[in-house]
Amino acid sequence: MGSLFRTIERKPRVERVLAGSTYRAVAIVTITIIAVALSYGAISAVSGFAWWQTLLLAMFALGGAAEFTFVGVIAAGGAPILAVLAGLLVNSRNFAFGVAVGPFFPQDWRALIASHWINDESTAISRTGHNDRAKWHAFLLMGAAIAIMWPGGAMVGQWLGNVINADLLGLDAAFPIILFCLIRGDLKNTVTLSLTAIGILIAVGLTPLLPLGLGAVTSLSVFVFVAAGWAVRSFIRRRSGDNGAELHGVDQRSADQGDAELPGAEQRSDDRTQSATRGEGHR
């Protein structure tokens, strides 16, 4: 009978590292990535790329905009070296993404491997984490999904060939909208919102004038102005600090001199008093 009244011990509830909304966001972005990968594979096939070339480019470049740029330059008859340089220039935006994810990256060999997964989507998804551990796990989840689904989708697209029409999918509008929804929480900061608006205006204004993929890269020029502003502010603060230290030093030296002169002045005053007293005694 005692067993009937035995208290059932409940196991402590394990706290989830990632919220359910993060998993849903990863799923939605992954579906879009698969669709873009199908388009990339189809375009590569039409441009004359072999399946293994499409696969290697998808695995090692792992950047949709750079790969589309590379394939586009080759398809237009451009030299391979120009295609490589154009792809590298488009992927140079990953420098800014690396700066964004660096604070929560582990300081060991894992950072070297995970750096290959740094891109628009993984950086945006990582922002949904409430702490560094959650951000790291969200980044890995999105990065792993891209590393698997992007080459896989490219292979399927390569086999389908001309069946897929990328223009009909409307992916050029879907991706920016998804990324905007992922970072909308950061836009509550006035400075971040202002810089984002300036970057959007730069990208929209220059996209019609520049080769494919370079319009978005030019939006990163806003960081040049930010860096210049920080440099000027640091210089002003440093100069103000130096001037304050000099003034403090002058005041300290004046105080020290005053303290040093005080005992002598008191001594001279005492000597005059004693002399006057002795003079009165003689009289």
PDB file of C-alpha atoms in Angstrom:
ATOM      1  CA  MET A   1       0.000   0.000   0.000  1.00  0.00           C
ATOM      2  CA  GLY A   2       2.875   2.293   0.721  1.00  0.00           C
ATOM      3  CA  SER A   3       3.806   2.221  -2.921  1.00  0.00           C
ATOM      4  CA  LEU A   4       0.429   3.720  -3.843  1.00  0.00           C
ATOM      5  CA  PHE A   5       1.208   6.840  -1.868  1.00  0.00           C
ATOM      6  CA  ARG A   6       4.820   7.096  -2.991  1.00  0.00           C
ATOM      7  CA  THR A   7       5.626  10.514  -4.293  1.00  0.00           C
ATOM      8  CA  ILE A   8       6.466  10.458  -7.959  1.00  0.00           C
ATOM      9  CA  GLU A   9       9.674  12.363  -8.558  1.00  0.00           C
ATOM     10  CA  ARG A  10       9.530  14.481 -11.636  1.00  0.00           C
ATOM     11  CA  LYS A  11      12.621  14.977 -13.663  1.00  0.00           C
ATOM     12  CA  PRO A  12      13.726  18.597 -13.926  1.00  0.00           C
ATOM     13  CA  ARG A  13      12.579  20.228 -17.116  1.00  0.00           C
ATOM     14  CA  VAL A  14      15.413  20.817 -19.529  1.00  0.00           C
ATOM     15  CA  GLU A  15      15.445  24.371 -20.787  1.00  0.00           C
ATOM     16  CA  ARG A  16      15.358  24.631 -24.548  1.00  0.00           C
ATOM     17  CA  VAL A  17      18.266  26.500 -26.070  1.00  0.00           C
ATOM     18  CA  LEU A  18      16.297  27.668 -29.111  1.00  0.00           C
ATOM     19  CA  ALA A  19      12.736  28.890 -29.209  1.00  0.00           C
ATOM     20  CA  GLY A  20      10.173  27.260 -31.447  1.00  0.00           C
ATOM     21  CA  SER A  21      10.016  30.406 -33.570  1.00  0.00           C
ATOM     22  CA  THR A  22      13.683  29.926 -34.471  1.00  0.00           C
ATOM     23  CA  TYR A  23      13.020  26.437 -35.839  1.00  0.00           C
ATOM     24  CA  ARG A  24      10.088  27.758 -37.854  1.00  0.00           C
ATOM     25  CA  ALA A  25      12.203  30.575 -39.271  1.00  0.00           C
ATOM     26  CA  VAL A  26      14.948  28.127 -40.249  1.00  0.00           C
ATOM     27  CA  ALA A  27      12.382  25.896 -41.971  1.00  0.00           C
ATOM     28  CA  ILE A  28      10.912  28.789 -43.970  1.00  0.00           C
ATOM     29  CA  VAL A  29      14.321  30.101 -45.031  1.00  0.00           C
ATOM     30  CA  THR A  30      15.472  26.585 -45.955  1.00  0.00           C
ATOM     31  CA  ILE A  31      12.487  26.095 -48.266  1.00  0.00           C
ATOM     32  CA  THR A  32      13.341  29.346 -50.017  1.00  0.00           C
ATOM     33  CA  ILE A  33      16.997  28.330 -50.266  1.00  0.00           C
ATOM     34  CA  ILE A  34      16.028  25.045 -51.937  1.00  0.00           C
ATOM     35  CA  ALA A  35      13.979  26.937 -54.512  1.00  0.00           C
ATOM     36  CA  VAL A  36      16.887  29.303 -55.236  1.00  0.00           C
ATOM     37  CA  ALA A  37      19.284  26.346 -55.455  1.00  0.00           C
ATOM     38  CA  LEU A  38      17.023  24.699 -58.038  1.00  0.00           C
ATOM     39  CA  SER A  39      17.161  27.885 -60.081  1.00  0.00           C
ATOM     40  CA  TYR A  40      20.935  28.098 -59.734  1.00  0.00           C
ATOM     41  CA  GLY A  41      21.363  24.512 -60.897  1.00  0.00           C
ATOM     42  CA  ALA A  42      19.086  25.073 -63.880  1.00  0.00           C
ATOM     43  CA  ILE A  43      20.930  28.245 -64.902  1.00  0.00           C
ATOM     44  CA  SER A  44      24.269  26.456 -64.564  1.00  0.00           C
ATOM     45  CA  ALA A  45      23.054  23.652 -66.820  1.00  0.00           C
ATOM     46  CA  VAL A  46      21.825  26.106 -69.458  1.00  0.00           C
ATOM     47  CA  SER A  47      25.158  27.970 -69.267  1.00  0.00           C
ATOM     48  CA  GLY A  48      27.069  24.793 -70.100  1.00  0.00           C
ATOM     49  CA  PHE A  49      28.385  23.851 -66.657  1.00  0.00           C
ATOM     50  CA  ALA A  50      28.902  20.153 -65.935  1.00  0.00           C
ATOM     51  CA  TRP A  51      27.154  18.682 -62.902  1.00  0.00           C
ATOM     52  CA  TRP A  52      30.401  18.329 -60.969  1.00  0.00           C
ATOM     53  CA  GLN A  53      31.303  21.977 -61.620  1.00  0.00           C
ATOM     54  CA  THR A  54      27.928  23.092 -60.316  1.00  0.00           C
ATOM     55  CA  LEU A  55      28.307  20.859 -57.258  1.00  0.00           C
ATOM     56  CA  LEU A  56      31.843  21.992 -56.378  1.00  0.00           C
ATOM     57  CA  LEU A  57      30.919  25.641 -56.784  1.00  0.00           C
ATOM     58  CA  ALA A  58      27.877  25.175 -54.552  1.00  0.00           C
ATOM     59  CA  MET A  59      29.893  23.365 -51.879  1.00  0.00           C
ATOM     60  CA  PHE A  60      32.971  25.587 -51.695  1.00  0.00           C
ATOM     61  CA  ALA A  61      31.604  29.026 -52.570  1.00  0.00           C
ATOM     62  CA  LEU A  62      28.355  28.540 -50.594  1.00  0.00           C
ATOM     63  CA  GLY A  63      27.149  31.984 -51.573  1.00  0.00           C
ATOM     64  CA  GLY A  64      24.179  32.270 -53.878  1.00  0.00           C
ATOM     65  CA  ALA A  65      24.810  35.802 -55.151  1.00  0.00           C
ATOM     66  CA  ALA A  66      28.485  35.086 -55.829  1.00  0.00           C
ATOM     67  CA  GLU A  67      27.671  31.852 -57.656  1.00  0.00           C
ATOM     68  CA  PHE A  68      25.008  33.482 -59.811  1.00  0.00           C
ATOM     69  CA  THR A  69      27.503  36.235 -60.634  1.00  0.00           C
ATOM     70  CA  PHE A  70      30.208  33.717 -61.523  1.00  0.00           C
ATOM     71  CA  VAL A  71      27.898  31.708 -63.773  1.00  0.00           C
ATOM     72  CA  GLY A  72      26.530  34.883 -65.371  1.00  0.00           C
ATOM     73  CA  VAL A  73      29.987  36.199 -66.278  1.00  0.00           C
ATOM     74  CA  ILE A  74      31.002  32.854 -67.786  1.00  0.00           C
ATOM     75  CA  ALA A  75      27.718  32.563 -69.700  1.00  0.00           C
ATOM     76  CA  ALA A  76      28.249  36.058 -71.123  1.00  0.00           C
ATOM     77  CA  GLY A  77      31.649  35.021 -72.471  1.00  0.00           C
ATOM     78  CA  GLY A  78      33.773  36.649 -69.769  1.00  0.00           C
ATOM     79  CA  ALA A  79      37.182  35.365 -68.742  1.00  0.00           C
ATOM     80  CA  PRO A  80      37.218  32.913 -65.802  1.00  0.00           C
ATOM     81  CA  ILE A  81      39.539  35.183 -63.805  1.00  0.00           C
ATOM     82  CA  LEU A  82      37.037  38.039 -64.145  1.00  0.00           C
ATOM     83  CA  ALA A  83      34.252  35.711 -63.026  1.00  0.00           C
ATOM     84  CA  VAL A  84      36.266  34.741 -59.944  1.00  0.00           C
ATOM     85  CA  LEU A  85      37.061  38.367 -59.077  1.00  0.00           C
ATOM     86  CA  ALA A  86      33.416  39.355 -59.499  1.00  0.00           C
ATOM     87  CA  GLY A  87      32.316  36.515 -57.218  1.00  0.00           C
ATOM     88  CA  LEU A  88      34.887  37.471 -54.588  1.00  0.00           C
ATOM     89  CA  LEU A  89      33.765  41.081 -54.707  1.00  0.00           C
ATOM     90  CA  VAL A  90      30.127  40.092 -54.211  1.00  0.00           C
ATOM     91  CA  ASN A  91      31.056  37.791 -51.323  1.00  0.00           C
ATOM     92  CA  SER A  92      33.122  40.537 -49.674  1.00  0.00           C
ATOM     93  CA  ARG A  93      29.965  41.430 -47.751  1.00  0.00           C
ATOM     94  CA  ASN A  94      30.695  38.369 -45.616  1.00  0.00           C
ATOM     95  CA  PHE A  95      33.327  40.474 -43.856  1.00  0.00           C
ATOM     96  CA  ALA A  96      30.553  42.499 -42.241  1.00  0.00           C
ATOM     97  CA  PHE A  97      28.699  39.298 -41.360  1.00  0.00           C
ATOM     98  CA  GLY A  98      31.856  37.932 -39.742  1.00  0.00           C
ATOM     99  CA  VAL A  99      32.095  41.028 -37.568  1.00  0.00           C
ATOM    100  CA  ALA A 100      28.449  40.553 -36.547  1.00  0.00           C
ATOM    101  CA  VAL A 101      28.783  36.892 -35.507  1.00  0.00           C
ATOM    102  CA  GLY A 102      32.292  37.144 -34.056  1.00  0.00           C
ATOM    103  CA  PRO A 103      31.249  38.074 -30.482  1.00  0.00           C
ATOM    104  CA  PHE A 104      29.416  34.768 -29.892  1.00  0.00           C
ATOM    105  CA  PHE A 105      31.751  32.487 -31.853  1.00  0.00           C
ATOM    106  CA  PRO A 106      33.844  30.062 -29.749  1.00  0.00           C
ATOM    107  CA  GLN A 107      37.535  30.880 -29.620  1.00  0.00           C
ATOM    108  CA  ASP A 108      38.781  27.503 -30.845  1.00  0.00           C
ATOM    109  CA  TRP A 109      38.910  25.273 -33.931  1.00  0.00           C
ATOM    110  CA  ARG A 110      35.118  25.294 -34.261  1.00  0.00           C
ATOM    111  CA  ALA A 111      35.201  28.933 -35.326  1.00  0.00           C
ATOM    112  CA  LEU A 112      37.473  28.073 -38.262  1.00  0.00           C
ATOM    113  CA  ILE A 113      35.078  25.413 -39.545  1.00  0.00           C
ATOM    114  CA  ALA A 114      31.893  27.375 -38.871  1.00  0.00           C
ATOM    115  CA  SER A 115      33.264  30.457 -40.646  1.00  0.00           C
ATOM    116  CA  HIS A 116      32.489  28.701 -43.948  1.00  0.00           C
ATOM    117  CA  TRP A 117      28.795  28.922 -43.025  1.00  0.00           C
ATOM    118  CA  ILE A 118      28.777  32.695 -42.547  1.00  0.00           C
ATOM    119  CA  ASN A 119      26.252  34.236 -44.927  1.00  0.00           C
ATOM    120  CA  ASP A 120      23.133  36.394 -45.016  1.00  0.00           C
ATOM    121  CA  GLU A 121      20.727  33.779 -43.700  1.00  0.00           C
ATOM    122  CA  SER A 122      22.844  32.284 -40.911  1.00  0.00           C
ATOM    123  CA  THR A 123      23.749  35.756 -39.640  1.00  0.00           C
ATOM    124  CA  ALA A 124      20.121  36.887 -39.653  1.00  0.00           C
ATOM    125  CA  ILE A 125      18.882  33.720 -37.924  1.00  0.00           C
ATOM    126  CA  SER A 126      21.569  34.008 -35.241  1.00  0.00           C
ATOM    127  CA  ARG A 127      20.108  37.368 -34.228  1.00  0.00           C
ATOM    128  CA  THR A 128      17.014  35.577 -32.912  1.00  0.00           C
ATOM    129  CA  GLY A 129      18.983  34.047 -30.013  1.00  0.00           C
ATOM    130  CA  HIS A 130      18.515  35.573 -26.570  1.00  0.00           C
ATOM    131  CA  ASN A 131      22.113  34.945 -25.493  1.00  0.00           C
ATOM    132  CA  ASP A 132      25.453  33.952 -27.004  1.00  0.00           C
ATOM    133  CA  ARG A 133      24.783  30.223 -26.600  1.00  0.00           C
ATOM    134  CA  ALA A 134      21.408  30.465 -28.334  1.00  0.00           C
ATOM    135  CA  LYS A 135      22.877  32.624 -31.100  1.00  0.00           C
ATOM    136  CA  TRP A 136      25.632  30.068 -31.682  1.00  0.00           C
ATOM    137  CA  HIS A 137      23.150  27.180 -31.892  1.00  0.00           C
ATOM    138  CA  ALA A 138      20.838  29.139 -34.205  1.00  0.00           C
ATOM    139  CA  PHE A 139      23.789  29.951 -36.447  1.00  0.00           C
ATOM    140  CA  LEU A 140      24.845  26.297 -36.607  1.00  0.00           C
ATOM    141  CA  LEU A 141      21.312  25.130 -37.366  1.00  0.00           C
ATOM    142  CA  MET A 142      20.886  27.538 -40.260  1.00  0.00           C
ATOM    143  CA  GLY A 143      24.438  26.998 -41.503  1.00  0.00           C
ATOM    144  CA  ALA A 144      24.052  23.218 -41.536  1.00  0.00           C
ATOM    145  CA  ALA A 145      20.738  23.487 -43.378  1.00  0.00           C
ATOM    146  CA  ILE A 146      22.348  25.651 -46.060  1.00  0.00           C
ATOM    147  CA  ALA A 147      25.433  23.432 -46.333  1.00  0.00           C
ATOM    148  CA  ILE A 148      23.202  20.422 -47.053  1.00  0.00           C
ATOM    149  CA  MET A 149      20.255  21.848 -48.955  1.00  0.00           C
ATOM    150  CA  TRP A 150      22.067  24.308 -51.197  1.00  0.00           C
ATOM    151  CA  PRO A 151      24.317  21.786 -52.994  1.00  0.00           C
ATOM    152  CA  GLY A 152      21.498  19.217 -52.994  1.00  0.00           C
ATOM    153  CA  GLY A 153      19.043  21.651 -54.543  1.00  0.00           C
ATOM    154  CA  ALA A 154      21.650  22.732 -57.091  1.00  0.00           C
ATOM    155  CA  MET A 155      22.102  19.122 -58.183  1.00  0.00           C
ATOM    156  CA  VAL A 156      18.368  18.623 -58.652  1.00  0.00           C
ATOM    157  CA  GLY A 157      18.197  21.878 -60.602  1.00  0.00           C
ATOM    158  CA  GLN A 158      21.109  20.755 -62.764  1.00  0.00           C
ATOM    159  CA  TRP A 159      19.217  17.599 -63.707  1.00  0.00           C
ATOM    160  CA  LEU A 160      15.960  19.419 -64.331  1.00  0.00           C
ATOM    161  CA  GLY A 161      17.721  21.797 -66.705  1.00  0.00           C
ATOM    162  CA  ASN A 162      15.413  24.235 -68.405  1.00  0.00           C
ATOM    163  CA  VAL A 163      12.244  23.149 -66.575  1.00  0.00           C
ATOM    164  CA  ILE A 164      12.584  25.790 -63.830  1.00  0.00           C
ATOM    165  CA  ASN A 165      12.079  29.455 -64.594  1.00  0.00           C
ATOM    166  CA  ALA A 166      13.634  31.486 -61.789  1.00  0.00           C
ATOM    167  CA  ASP A 167      11.740  34.639 -62.767  1.00  0.00           C
ATOM    168  CA  LEU A 168       8.372  32.969 -62.152  1.00  0.00           C
ATOM    169  CA  LEU A 169       9.278  32.051 -58.561  1.00  0.00           C
ATOM    170  CA  GLY A 170       9.578  35.669 -57.430  1.00  0.00           C
ATOM    171  CA  LEU A 171      12.600  34.851 -55.291  1.00  0.00           C
ATOM    172  CA  ASP A 172      14.179  38.239 -55.907  1.00  0.00           C
ATOM    173  CA  ALA A 173      11.458  39.708 -53.672  1.00  0.00           C
ATOM    174  CA  ALA A 174      11.073  36.791 -51.245  1.00  0.00           C
ATOM    175  CA  PHE A 175      14.620  36.807 -49.901  1.00  0.00           C
ATOM    176  CA  PRO A 176      14.808  40.503 -48.910  1.00  0.00           C
ATOM    177  CA  ILE A 177      11.403  40.280 -47.227  1.00  0.00           C
ATOM    178  CA  ILE A 178      12.414  37.222 -45.181  1.00  0.00           C
ATOM    179  CA  LEU A 179      15.711  38.776 -44.101  1.00  0.00           C
ATOM    180  CA  PHE A 180      13.955  42.014 -43.170  1.00  0.00           C
ATOM    181  CA  CYS A 181      11.500  40.111 -40.965  1.00  0.00           C
ATOM    182  CA  LEU A 182      14.384  38.369 -39.201  1.00  0.00           C
ATOM    183  CA  ILE A 183      16.181  41.596 -38.275  1.00  0.00           C
ATOM    184  CA  ARG A 184      13.152  43.775 -37.541  1.00  0.00           C
ATOM    185  CA  GLY A 185      13.851  43.542 -33.804  1.00  0.00           C
ATOM    186  CA  ASP A 186      17.251  45.194 -34.259  1.00  0.00           C
ATOM    187  CA  LEU A 187      15.667  48.101 -36.107  1.00  0.00           C
ATOM    188  CA  LYS A 188      14.178  49.396 -32.856  1.00  0.00           C
ATOM    189  CA  ASN A 189      17.570  51.003 -32.264  1.00  0.00           C
ATOM    190  CA  THR A 190      17.576  54.460 -33.862  1.00  0.00           C
ATOM    191  CA  VAL A 191      21.195  54.284 -35.021  1.00  0.00           C
ATOM    192  CA  THR A 192      20.739  50.827 -36.560  1.00  0.00           C
ATOM    193  CA  LEU A 193      17.543  51.932 -38.294  1.00  0.00           C
ATOM    194  CA  SER A 194      19.240  55.025 -39.721  1.00  0.00           C
ATOM    195  CA  LEU A 195      22.231  53.062 -41.033  1.00  0.00           C
ATOM    196  CA  THR A 196      19.931  50.425 -42.528  1.00  0.00           C
ATOM    197  CA  ALA A 197      17.881  53.065 -44.326  1.00  0.00           C
ATOM    198  CA  ILE A 198      21.020  54.695 -45.734  1.00  0.00           C
ATOM    199  CA  GLY A 199      22.356  51.316 -46.877  1.00  0.00           C
ATOM    200  CA  ILE A 200      19.055  50.500 -48.609  1.00  0.00           C
ATOM    201  CA  LEU A 201      19.041  53.828 -50.437  1.00  0.00           C
ATOM    202  CA  ILE A 202      22.632  53.305 -51.605  1.00  0.00           C
ATOM    203  CA  ALA A 203      21.911  49.769 -52.830  1.00  0.00           C
ATOM    204  CA  VAL A 204      18.671  50.696 -54.617  1.00  0.00           C
ATOM    205  CA  GLY A 205      20.242  53.745 -56.237  1.00  0.00           C
ATOM    206  CA  LEU A 206      23.356  51.983 -57.544  1.00  0.00           C
ATOM    207  CA  THR A 207      21.940  48.568 -58.489  1.00  0.00           C
ATOM    208  CA  PRO A 208      20.758  49.712 -61.961  1.00  0.00           C
ATOM    209  CA  LEU A 209      24.174  51.251 -62.640  1.00  0.00           C
ATOM    210  CA  LEU A 210      26.452  48.403 -61.516  1.00  0.00           C
ATOM    211  CA  PRO A 211      27.030  44.803 -62.631  1.00  0.00           C
ATOM    212  CA  LEU A 212      24.956  41.996 -61.138  1.00  0.00           C
ATOM    213  CA  GLY A 213      25.357  41.604 -57.378  1.00  0.00           C
ATOM    214  CA  LEU A 214      27.521  44.677 -56.763  1.00  0.00           C
ATOM    215  CA  GLY A 215      24.685  47.006 -55.795  1.00  0.00           C
ATOM    216  CA  ALA A 216      24.195  45.283 -52.441  1.00  0.00           C
ATOM    217  CA  VAL A 217      27.937  45.347 -51.775  1.00  0.00           C
ATOM    218  CA  THR A 218      28.059  49.126 -52.185  1.00  0.00           C
ATOM    219  CA  SER A 219      25.574  49.477 -49.331  1.00  0.00           C
ATOM    220  CA  LEU A 220      28.388  48.379 -47.018  1.00  0.00           C
ATOM    221  CA  SER A 221      30.046  51.737 -47.706  1.00  0.00           C
ATOM    222  CA  VAL A 222      27.863  53.088 -44.914  1.00  0.00           C
ATOM    223  CA  PHE A 223      30.289  51.405 -42.519  1.00  0.00           C
ATOM    224  CA  VAL A 224      33.023  53.698 -43.843  1.00  0.00           C
ATOM    225  CA  PHE A 225      31.107  56.688 -42.509  1.00  0.00           C
ATOM    226  CA  VAL A 226      30.456  54.885 -39.230  1.00  0.00           C
ATOM    227  CA  ALA A 227      34.143  54.067 -38.836  1.00  0.00           C
ATOM    228  CA  ALA A 228      35.077  57.658 -39.667  1.00  0.00           C
ATOM    229  CA  GLY A 229      32.614  58.942 -37.072  1.00  0.00           C
ATOM    230  CA  TRP A 230      33.975  56.613 -34.399  1.00  0.00           C
ATOM    231  CA  ALA A 231      37.543  57.638 -35.254  1.00  0.00           C
ATOM    232  CA  VAL A 232      36.710  61.344 -34.965  1.00  0.00           C
ATOM    233  CA  ARG A 233      34.848  60.817 -31.691  1.00  0.00           C
ATOM    234  CA  SER A 234      37.716  58.776 -30.241  1.00  0.00           C
ATOM    235  CA  PHE A 235      40.192  61.457 -31.325  1.00  0.00           C
ATOM    236  CA  ILE A 236      38.127  64.206 -29.699  1.00  0.00           C
ATOM    237  CA  ARG A 237      37.754  62.222 -26.485  1.00  0.00           C
ATOM    238  CA  ARG A 238      41.470  61.477 -26.417  1.00  0.00           C
ATOM    239  CA  ARG A 239      42.349  65.129 -26.937  1.00  0.00           C
ATOM    240  CA  SER A 240      39.852  66.179 -24.273  1.00  0.00           C
ATOM    241  CA  GLY A 241      41.335  63.630 -21.893  1.00  0.00           C
ATOM    242  CA  ASP A 242      44.871  64.866 -22.583  1.00  0.00           C
ATOM    243  CA  ASN A 243      43.859  68.492 -22.056  1.00  0.00           C
ATOM    244  CA  GLY A 244      42.082  67.576 -18.850  1.00  0.00           C
ATOM    245  CA  ALA A 245      45.138  65.717 -17.621  1.00  0.00           C
ATOM    246  CA  GLU A 246      47.353  68.712 -18.417  1.00  0.00           C
ATOM    247  CA  LEU A 247      45.028  71.095 -16.563  1.00  0.00           C
ATOM    248  CA  HIS A 248      44.914  68.707 -13.627  1.00  0.00           C
ATOM    249  CA  GLY A 249      48.706  68.567 -13.640  1.00  0.00           C
ATOM    250  CA  VAL A 250      48.980  72.365 -13.636  1.00  0.00           C
ATOM    251  CA  ASP A 251      46.509  72.628 -10.755  1.00  0.00           C
ATOM    252  CA  GLN A 252      48.377  69.955  -8.839  1.00  0.00           C
ATOM    253  CA  ARG A 253      51.713  71.697  -9.334  1.00  0.00           C
ATOM    254  CA  SER A 254      50.201  75.004  -8.225  1.00  0.00           C
ATOM    255  CA  ALA A 255      48.777  73.363  -5.131  1.00  0.00           C
ATOM    256  CA  ASP A 256      52.112  71.727  -4.371  1.00  0.00           C
ATOM    257  CA  GLN A 257      53.913  75.030  -4.741  1.00  0.00           C
ATOM    258  CA  GLY A 258      51.385  76.714  -2.487  1.00  0.00           C
ATOM    259  CA  ASP A 259      51.840  74.025   0.149  1.00  0.00           C
ATOM    260  CA  ALA A 260      55.590  74.354  -0.111  1.00  0.00           C
ATOM    261  CA  GLU A 261      55.465  78.135   0.317  1.00  0.00           C
ATOM    262  CA  LEU A 262      53.069  78.054   3.240  1.00  0.00           C
ATOM    263  CA  PRO A 263      55.509  76.839   5.929  1.00  0.00           C
ATOM    264  CA  GLY A 264      58.073  79.452   4.914  1.00  0.00           C
ATOM    265  CA  ALA A 265      55.525  82.209   5.103  1.00  0.00           C
ATOM    266  CA  GLU A 266      54.404  81.082   8.532  1.00  0.00           C
ATOM    267  CA  GLN A 267      58.022  80.925   9.674  1.00  0.00           C
ATOM    268  CA  ARG A 268      58.701  84.485   8.471  1.00  0.00           C
ATOM    269  CA  SER A 269      55.561  85.693  10.211  1.00  0.00           C
ATOM    270  CA  ASP A 270      56.682  84.032  13.473  1.00  0.00           C
ATOM    271  CA  ASP A 271      60.137  85.635  13.148  1.00  0.00           C
ATOM    272  CA  ARG A 272      58.604  89.084  12.731  1.00  0.00           C
ATOM    273  CA  THR A 273      56.360  88.532  15.750  1.00  0.00           C
ATOM    274  CA  GLN A 274      59.282  87.413  17.917  1.00  0.00           C
ATOM    275  CA  SER A 275      61.382  90.404  16.803  1.00  0.00           C
ATOM    276  CA  ALA A 276      58.593  92.794  17.676  1.00  0.00           C
ATOM    277  CA  THR A 277      58.204  91.181  21.112  1.00  0.00           C
ATOM    278  CA  ARG A 278      61.915  91.459  21.849  1.00  0.00           C
ATOM    279  CA  GLY A 279      61.882  95.117  20.796  1.00  0.00           C
ATOM    280  CA  GLU A 280      59.079  95.914  23.230  1.00  0.00           C
ATOM    281  CA  GLY A 281      60.985  94.115  25.992  1.00  0.00           C
ATOM    282  CA  HIS A 282      64.078  96.253  25.468  1.00  0.00           C
ATOM    283  CA  ARG A 283      62.025  99.393  25.708  1.00  0.00           C
TER     284      ARG A 283
END
